[in-house]
Amino acid sequence: MKVIHYEDIVEKVAEMCIEANYDLGEDVMNAFQAALKTEQSETGKEVLSQLIENADIATKQRVPMCQDTGTVVCIVELGQDCHITGGSLYDAINDGIRKGYGDGYLRNSIVKDPLERKNTDDNTPGIIHIEMVEGDQLSIHMTAKGGGAENMSDLKMLKPSDGIQGIKDYILDVVRVAGPNACPPLVVGVGIGGNFERCAYLAKKSLFRPIGERHKDLEVADLEVELMEEINRLGIGPQGMGGTTTALDIKIEVEACHIAALPVAVNLNCHASRHKEATL
Ligand code: SF4
């Protein structure tokens, strides 16, 4: 049985919050560079260059890459032979968010009550999902999820008879309607199957897969490639200024579902696709 101390989780989460906001991941930077070579629009190229410069400035000057520093979402894989001492895992993660957003001078973007709209002033609570796994490790996957892209995300309970064409049409419609409002170029996360809440979770979870990494199932991987091409034919382009880089990638996760159902969720991520991973 491995023992992990509360304070170690707090420190690690705080560090991840700061790094996620200051240092855009290598996968996203590589995708920007690749898109710069293929983008057909001059304006699109200019916007991509500005996004690369923006990310460079954030890293070098230790400032956030965007004013919207996001909602912290954590997917935690908790080994069943791992024991946490000193307090609850939820409290440790929220203390880490509180410390990271304070120490990193990151904007606090969470309101306590969706109707009263009073800021909690420390960016807590985060959204925390815990999955029990084998082993004695604690792995934390975190993202600082931008509000604009989250707002343009969508979920639909399709009918089984809608089939694969219905799924493709729906995903393209969500991206088309989002237009510039989700701050493209996007990473498009898709969940197919499960039930109402599970397909939304799958769509979110898919966004943690690095850009460029295709699904292990070849049929799903082919669907990702096909949809990626179709999305980039929509013409929305970087920051909605027109062009051939509407998405940097699309990720799809698929799970079993009820015979009467075909749930599909599309979770959009903006160009500030911030995710960090740590294992304790
Ligand atoms: S959606 Fe993303 S890029 Fe747009 S304002 Fe929010 S964090 Fe920034």
Tab-separated table of C-alpha atoms and ligand atoms in Angstrom:
chain	number	residue	atom	x	y	z
A	1	MET	CA	0.000	0.000	0.000
A	2	LYS	CA	1.502	3.302	-1.075
A	3	VAL	CA	0.907	6.337	1.125
A	4	ILE	CA	0.535	9.756	-0.460
A	5	HIS	CA	0.415	12.878	1.663
A	6	TYR	CA	-2.226	15.578	1.260
A	7	GLU	CA	0.389	18.324	0.979
A	8	ASP	CA	2.175	16.558	-1.896
A	9	ILE	CA	-1.068	16.579	-3.871
A	10	VAL	CA	-1.638	20.264	-3.069
A	11	GLU	CA	1.862	21.206	-4.281
A	12	LYS	CA	1.602	19.123	-7.465
A	13	VAL	CA	-1.828	20.485	-8.439
A	14	ALA	CA	-0.675	24.063	-7.771
A	15	GLU	CA	2.348	23.539	-10.018
A	16	MET	CA	0.191	22.023	-12.771
A	17	CYS	CA	-2.270	24.953	-12.680
A	18	ILE	CA	0.551	27.453	-13.164
A	19	GLU	CA	2.380	25.466	-15.837
A	20	ALA	CA	-0.810	24.736	-17.787
A	21	ASN	CA	-1.533	28.456	-18.028
A	22	TYR	CA	2.042	29.613	-18.762
A	23	ASP	CA	3.356	26.802	-20.974
A	24	LEU	CA	1.294	25.612	-23.902
A	25	GLY	CA	1.917	21.887	-24.443
A	26	GLU	CA	4.409	20.687	-27.025
A	27	ASP	CA	1.634	18.842	-28.885
A	28	VAL	CA	-0.324	22.093	-29.361
A	29	MET	CA	2.755	24.088	-30.400
A	30	ASN	CA	3.706	21.365	-32.916
A	31	ALA	CA	0.153	21.443	-34.285
A	32	PHE	CA	0.353	25.258	-34.704
A	33	GLN	CA	3.654	24.879	-36.592
A	34	ALA	CA	2.247	22.135	-38.821
A	35	ALA	CA	-0.900	24.184	-39.528
A	36	LEU	CA	1.237	27.175	-40.490
A	37	LYS	CA	2.651	25.094	-43.351
A	38	THR	CA	-0.733	23.889	-44.627
A	39	GLU	CA	-3.022	26.893	-43.952
A	40	GLN	CA	-4.297	28.309	-47.258
A	41	SER	CA	-5.437	31.742	-46.083
A	42	GLU	CA	-2.910	34.540	-45.553
A	43	THR	CA	-5.016	35.913	-42.690
A	44	GLY	CA	-5.199	32.432	-41.223
A	45	LYS	CA	-1.395	32.154	-41.376
A	46	GLU	CA	-1.041	35.544	-39.698
A	47	VAL	CA	-3.374	34.506	-36.861
A	48	LEU	CA	-1.473	31.227	-36.369
A	49	SER	CA	1.819	33.163	-36.211
A	50	GLN	CA	0.319	35.436	-33.571
A	51	LEU	CA	-0.859	32.453	-31.528
A	52	ILE	CA	2.662	30.982	-31.637
A	53	GLU	CA	4.168	34.323	-30.612
A	54	ASN	CA	1.574	34.667	-27.840
A	55	ALA	CA	2.459	31.223	-26.447
A	56	ASP	CA	6.179	32.076	-26.604
A	57	ILE	CA	5.646	35.328	-24.687
A	58	ALA	CA	3.596	33.506	-22.034
A	59	THR	CA	6.359	30.950	-21.465
A	60	LYS	CA	9.239	33.433	-21.438
A	61	GLN	CA	7.573	36.143	-19.340
A	62	ARG	CA	5.734	33.674	-17.026
A	63	VAL	CA	2.275	35.097	-17.718
A	64	PRO	CA	-0.946	33.295	-18.698
A	65	MET	CA	-1.427	32.722	-22.434
A	66	CYS	CA	-5.048	33.947	-22.207
A	67	GLN	CA	-7.027	36.244	-19.899
A	68	ASP	CA	-9.468	33.358	-19.459
A	69	THR	CA	-7.482	31.030	-17.222
A	70	GLY	CA	-10.286	28.496	-17.186
A	71	THR	CA	-12.173	26.092	-14.988
A	72	VAL	CA	-9.863	23.424	-13.613
A	73	VAL	CA	-11.071	19.963	-14.587
A	74	CYS	CA	-9.200	16.957	-13.194
A	75	ILE	CA	-9.537	13.341	-14.178
A	76	VAL	CA	-7.841	11.367	-11.426
A	77	GLU	CA	-6.828	7.730	-11.708
A	78	LEU	CA	-6.664	6.473	-8.141
A	79	GLY	CA	-4.919	3.141	-7.649
A	80	GLN	CA	-6.864	0.851	-5.325
A	81	ASP	CA	-3.625	0.186	-3.372
A	82	CYS	CA	-2.992	3.861	-2.756
A	83	HIS	CA	-3.819	5.518	0.575
A	84	ILE	CA	-4.107	9.280	1.018
A	85	THR	CA	-3.316	10.734	4.438
A	86	GLY	CA	-3.916	14.171	5.918
A	87	GLY	CA	-7.291	14.928	4.357
A	88	SER	CA	-9.589	14.147	1.453
A	89	LEU	CA	-8.454	13.935	-2.153
A	90	TYR	CA	-11.121	16.460	-3.191
A	91	ASP	CA	-9.923	18.981	-0.586
A	92	ALA	CA	-6.285	18.464	-1.584
A	93	ILE	CA	-7.029	19.152	-5.250
A	94	ASN	CA	-9.081	22.247	-4.428
A	95	ASP	CA	-6.342	23.513	-2.086
A	96	GLY	CA	-3.892	22.990	-4.955
A	97	ILE	CA	-6.098	25.005	-7.313
A	98	ARG	CA	-6.407	27.756	-4.685
A	99	LYS	CA	-2.625	27.892	-4.249
A	100	GLY	CA	-1.807	27.690	-7.956
A	101	TYR	CA	-4.231	30.405	-8.985
A	102	GLY	CA	-3.035	32.631	-6.146
A	103	ASP	CA	0.711	32.105	-6.560
A	104	GLY	CA	0.480	32.293	-10.367
A	105	TYR	CA	-1.658	35.480	-10.370
A	106	LEU	CA	-4.217	33.665	-12.533
A	107	ARG	CA	-7.709	35.074	-13.015
A	108	ASN	CA	-10.370	33.639	-10.730
A	109	SER	CA	-13.225	32.616	-13.004
A	110	ILE	CA	-15.624	30.625	-10.837
A	111	VAL	CA	-18.865	31.918	-9.317
A	112	LYS	CA	-20.296	30.199	-6.227
A	113	ASP	CA	-23.881	30.300	-7.393
A	114	PRO	CA	-24.826	30.384	-11.093
A	115	LEU	CA	-27.706	32.797	-10.373
A	116	GLU	CA	-26.146	35.128	-7.780
A	117	ARG	CA	-22.837	35.197	-9.773
A	118	LYS	CA	-20.553	36.001	-6.825
A	119	ASN	CA	-16.915	35.048	-7.496
A	120	THR	CA	-15.376	32.486	-5.109
A	121	ASP	CA	-12.126	34.495	-5.437
A	122	ASP	CA	-9.829	31.473	-5.604
A	123	ASN	CA	-10.994	29.620	-8.760
A	124	THR	CA	-12.418	26.751	-6.697
A	125	PRO	CA	-14.186	24.433	-6.812
A	126	GLY	CA	-12.599	22.471	-9.629
A	127	ILE	CA	-14.512	19.767	-11.454
A	128	ILE	CA	-13.019	16.496	-10.184
A	129	HIS	CA	-13.661	13.053	-11.673
A	130	ILE	CA	-12.148	10.038	-9.906
A	131	GLU	CA	-11.636	6.679	-11.615
A	132	MET	CA	-10.525	3.691	-9.517
A	133	VAL	CA	-7.765	1.697	-11.240
A	134	GLU	CA	-5.426	-1.167	-10.377
A	135	GLY	CA	-2.071	-0.454	-8.729
A	136	ASP	CA	-0.757	1.980	-6.121
A	137	GLN	CA	-0.321	5.174	-8.092
A	138	LEU	CA	-2.257	8.418	-8.189
A	139	SER	CA	-2.327	10.011	-11.649
A	140	ILE	CA	-3.815	13.450	-12.137
A	141	HIS	CA	-4.773	14.735	-15.571
A	142	MET	CA	-5.774	18.388	-15.404
A	143	THR	CA	-6.968	20.985	-17.850
A	144	ALA	CA	-7.729	24.682	-17.436
A	145	LYS	CA	-10.805	24.711	-19.645
A	146	GLY	CA	-11.716	27.971	-21.348
A	147	GLY	CA	-15.273	29.263	-20.939
A	148	GLY	CA	-15.864	30.324	-24.559
A	149	ALA	CA	-15.235	26.887	-26.035
A	150	GLU	CA	-17.154	25.159	-23.234
A	151	ASN	CA	-20.166	27.411	-23.916
A	152	MET	CA	-20.313	26.297	-27.559
A	153	SER	CA	-20.208	22.589	-26.670
A	154	ASP	CA	-23.328	20.478	-27.118
A	155	LEU	CA	-25.007	17.145	-26.426
A	156	LYS	CA	-27.731	15.359	-28.349
A	157	MET	CA	-29.652	12.144	-27.800
A	158	LEU	CA	-29.743	10.863	-31.372
A	159	LYS	CA	-31.913	7.953	-32.432
A	160	PRO	CA	-30.155	4.698	-33.320
A	161	SER	CA	-31.674	5.036	-36.814
A	162	ASP	CA	-29.713	8.297	-37.287
A	163	GLY	CA	-26.656	6.072	-37.663
A	164	ILE	CA	-23.151	7.134	-38.527
A	165	GLN	CA	-24.324	9.817	-40.992
A	166	GLY	CA	-26.458	11.395	-38.263
A	167	ILE	CA	-23.428	11.458	-35.947
A	168	LYS	CA	-21.201	13.100	-38.567
A	169	ASP	CA	-23.847	15.707	-39.495
A	170	TYR	CA	-24.385	16.577	-35.844
A	171	ILE	CA	-20.668	17.009	-35.055
A	172	LEU	CA	-20.167	19.239	-38.101
A	173	ASP	CA	-23.246	21.282	-37.137
A	174	VAL	CA	-21.878	21.925	-33.622
A	175	VAL	CA	-18.566	23.184	-35.041
A	176	ARG	CA	-20.356	25.281	-37.703
A	177	VAL	CA	-22.647	26.941	-35.133
A	178	ALA	CA	-19.693	27.590	-32.801
A	179	GLY	CA	-17.928	29.495	-35.588
A	180	PRO	CA	-15.486	32.001	-34.064
A	181	ASN	CA	-17.076	31.873	-30.586
A	182	ALA	CA	-15.104	28.834	-29.431
A	183	CYS	CA	-11.753	30.530	-30.255
A	184	PRO	CA	-10.521	28.252	-33.072
A	185	PRO	CA	-8.382	26.474	-34.104
A	186	LEU	CA	-10.178	23.902	-31.992
A	187	VAL	CA	-9.586	20.519	-30.519
A	188	VAL	CA	-12.932	18.749	-30.929
A	189	GLY	CA	-13.723	16.134	-28.277
A	190	VAL	CA	-16.520	13.676	-29.038
A	191	GLY	CA	-18.215	11.096	-26.837
A	192	ILE	CA	-20.445	8.503	-28.508
A	193	GLY	CA	-22.514	6.064	-26.434
A	194	GLY	CA	-22.828	5.599	-22.682
A	195	ASN	CA	-25.888	7.570	-21.575
A	196	PHE	CA	-26.787	11.266	-21.107
A	197	GLU	CA	-24.050	12.141	-18.592
A	198	ARG	CA	-21.516	9.521	-19.626
A	199	CYS	CA	-21.190	10.696	-23.244
A	200	ALA	CA	-20.421	14.229	-21.998
A	201	TYR	CA	-17.700	12.783	-19.763
A	202	LEU	CA	-16.273	10.763	-22.665
A	203	ALA	CA	-16.132	13.895	-24.823
A	204	LYS	CA	-14.251	15.741	-22.059
A	205	LYS	CA	-11.916	12.816	-21.430
A	206	SER	CA	-11.031	12.540	-25.122
A	207	LEU	CA	-9.534	16.051	-24.958
A	208	PHE	CA	-6.782	14.775	-22.643
A	209	ARG	CA	-5.349	12.628	-25.421
A	210	PRO	CA	-2.391	14.486	-27.005
A	211	ILE	CA	-2.959	16.145	-30.367
A	212	GLY	CA	-1.954	13.853	-33.205
A	213	GLU	CA	-2.571	10.623	-31.278
A	214	ARG	CA	-5.259	8.610	-33.051
A	215	HIS	CA	-7.719	6.238	-31.363
A	216	LYS	CA	-6.440	2.668	-30.990
A	217	ASP	CA	-9.524	1.230	-32.722
A	218	LEU	CA	-8.870	1.668	-36.443
A	219	GLU	CA	-12.524	2.319	-37.325
A	220	VAL	CA	-12.721	5.132	-34.776
A	221	ALA	CA	-9.333	6.442	-35.928
A	222	ASP	CA	-10.607	6.531	-39.537
A	223	LEU	CA	-13.684	8.450	-38.402
A	224	GLU	CA	-11.421	10.966	-36.633
A	225	VAL	CA	-9.389	11.481	-39.811
A	226	GLU	CA	-12.484	11.830	-42.014
A	227	LEU	CA	-14.177	14.329	-39.693
A	228	MET	CA	-10.984	16.314	-39.257
A	229	GLU	CA	-10.867	16.846	-43.036
A	230	GLU	CA	-14.532	17.827	-43.184
A	231	ILE	CA	-14.234	20.255	-40.266
A	232	ASN	CA	-11.280	21.944	-41.931
A	233	ARG	CA	-13.355	22.358	-45.106
A	234	LEU	CA	-15.915	24.493	-43.204
A	235	GLY	CA	-13.795	27.610	-43.810
A	236	ILE	CA	-14.062	29.033	-40.260
A	237	GLY	CA	-10.276	29.162	-39.851
A	238	PRO	CA	-8.014	30.462	-37.055
A	239	GLN	CA	-9.988	32.773	-34.751
A	240	GLY	CA	-12.883	32.584	-37.239
A	241	MET	CA	-11.066	34.834	-39.702
A	242	GLY	CA	-11.398	32.267	-42.523
A	243	GLY	CA	-9.037	29.522	-43.571
A	244	THR	CA	-8.374	25.822	-43.610
A	245	THR	CA	-7.335	25.361	-39.965
A	246	THR	CA	-10.631	25.262	-38.063
A	247	ALA	CA	-9.458	22.324	-35.944
A	248	LEU	CA	-6.042	21.102	-34.855
A	249	ASP	CA	-7.500	17.703	-34.075
A	250	ILE	CA	-10.614	15.698	-33.269
A	251	LYS	CA	-10.754	12.990	-30.604
A	252	ILE	CA	-13.521	10.418	-30.328
A	253	GLU	CA	-14.295	8.028	-27.473
A	254	VAL	CA	-16.919	5.303	-27.843
A	255	GLU	CA	-18.736	3.189	-25.226
A	256	ALA	CA	-21.630	0.745	-24.952
A	257	CYS	CA	-25.153	2.184	-24.747
A	258	HIS	CA	-28.844	1.220	-24.430
A	259	ILE	CA	-30.509	-0.403	-27.479
A	260	ALA	CA	-32.905	2.567	-27.746
A	261	ALA	CA	-30.217	5.250	-27.535
A	262	LEU	CA	-27.416	6.929	-29.475
A	263	PRO	CA	-26.074	9.701	-27.228
A	264	VAL	CA	-23.439	12.013	-28.753
A	265	ALA	CA	-21.612	14.870	-27.003
A	266	VAL	CA	-19.241	17.384	-28.559
A	267	ASN	CA	-16.903	19.172	-26.150
A	268	LEU	CA	-14.966	21.928	-27.896
A	269	ASN	CA	-11.547	23.061	-26.744
A	270	CYS	CA	-10.080	26.368	-27.883
A	271	HIS	CA	-6.553	27.002	-29.166
A	272	ALA	CA	-5.443	27.410	-25.526
A	273	SER	CA	-5.695	23.646	-25.175
A	274	ARG	CA	-4.092	23.399	-21.730
A	275	HIS	CA	-3.555	19.995	-20.197
A	276	LYS	CA	-0.936	18.636	-17.791
A	277	GLU	CA	-0.370	15.203	-16.295
A	278	ALA	CA	1.398	14.068	-13.121
A	279	THR	CA	1.796	10.773	-11.294
A	280	LEU	CA	2.495	10.536	-7.572
B	1	SF4	S1	-12.181	29.971	-24.899
B	1	SF4	FE1	-9.963	29.649	-24.745
B	1	SF4	S2	-8.957	31.132	-26.081
B	1	SF4	FE2	-11.125	31.739	-25.830
B	1	SF4	S3	-11.034	33.250	-24.167
B	1	SF4	FE3	-11.449	31.248	-23.199
B	1	SF4	S4	-9.426	30.337	-22.716
B	1	SF4	FE4	-9.082	32.074	-24.087
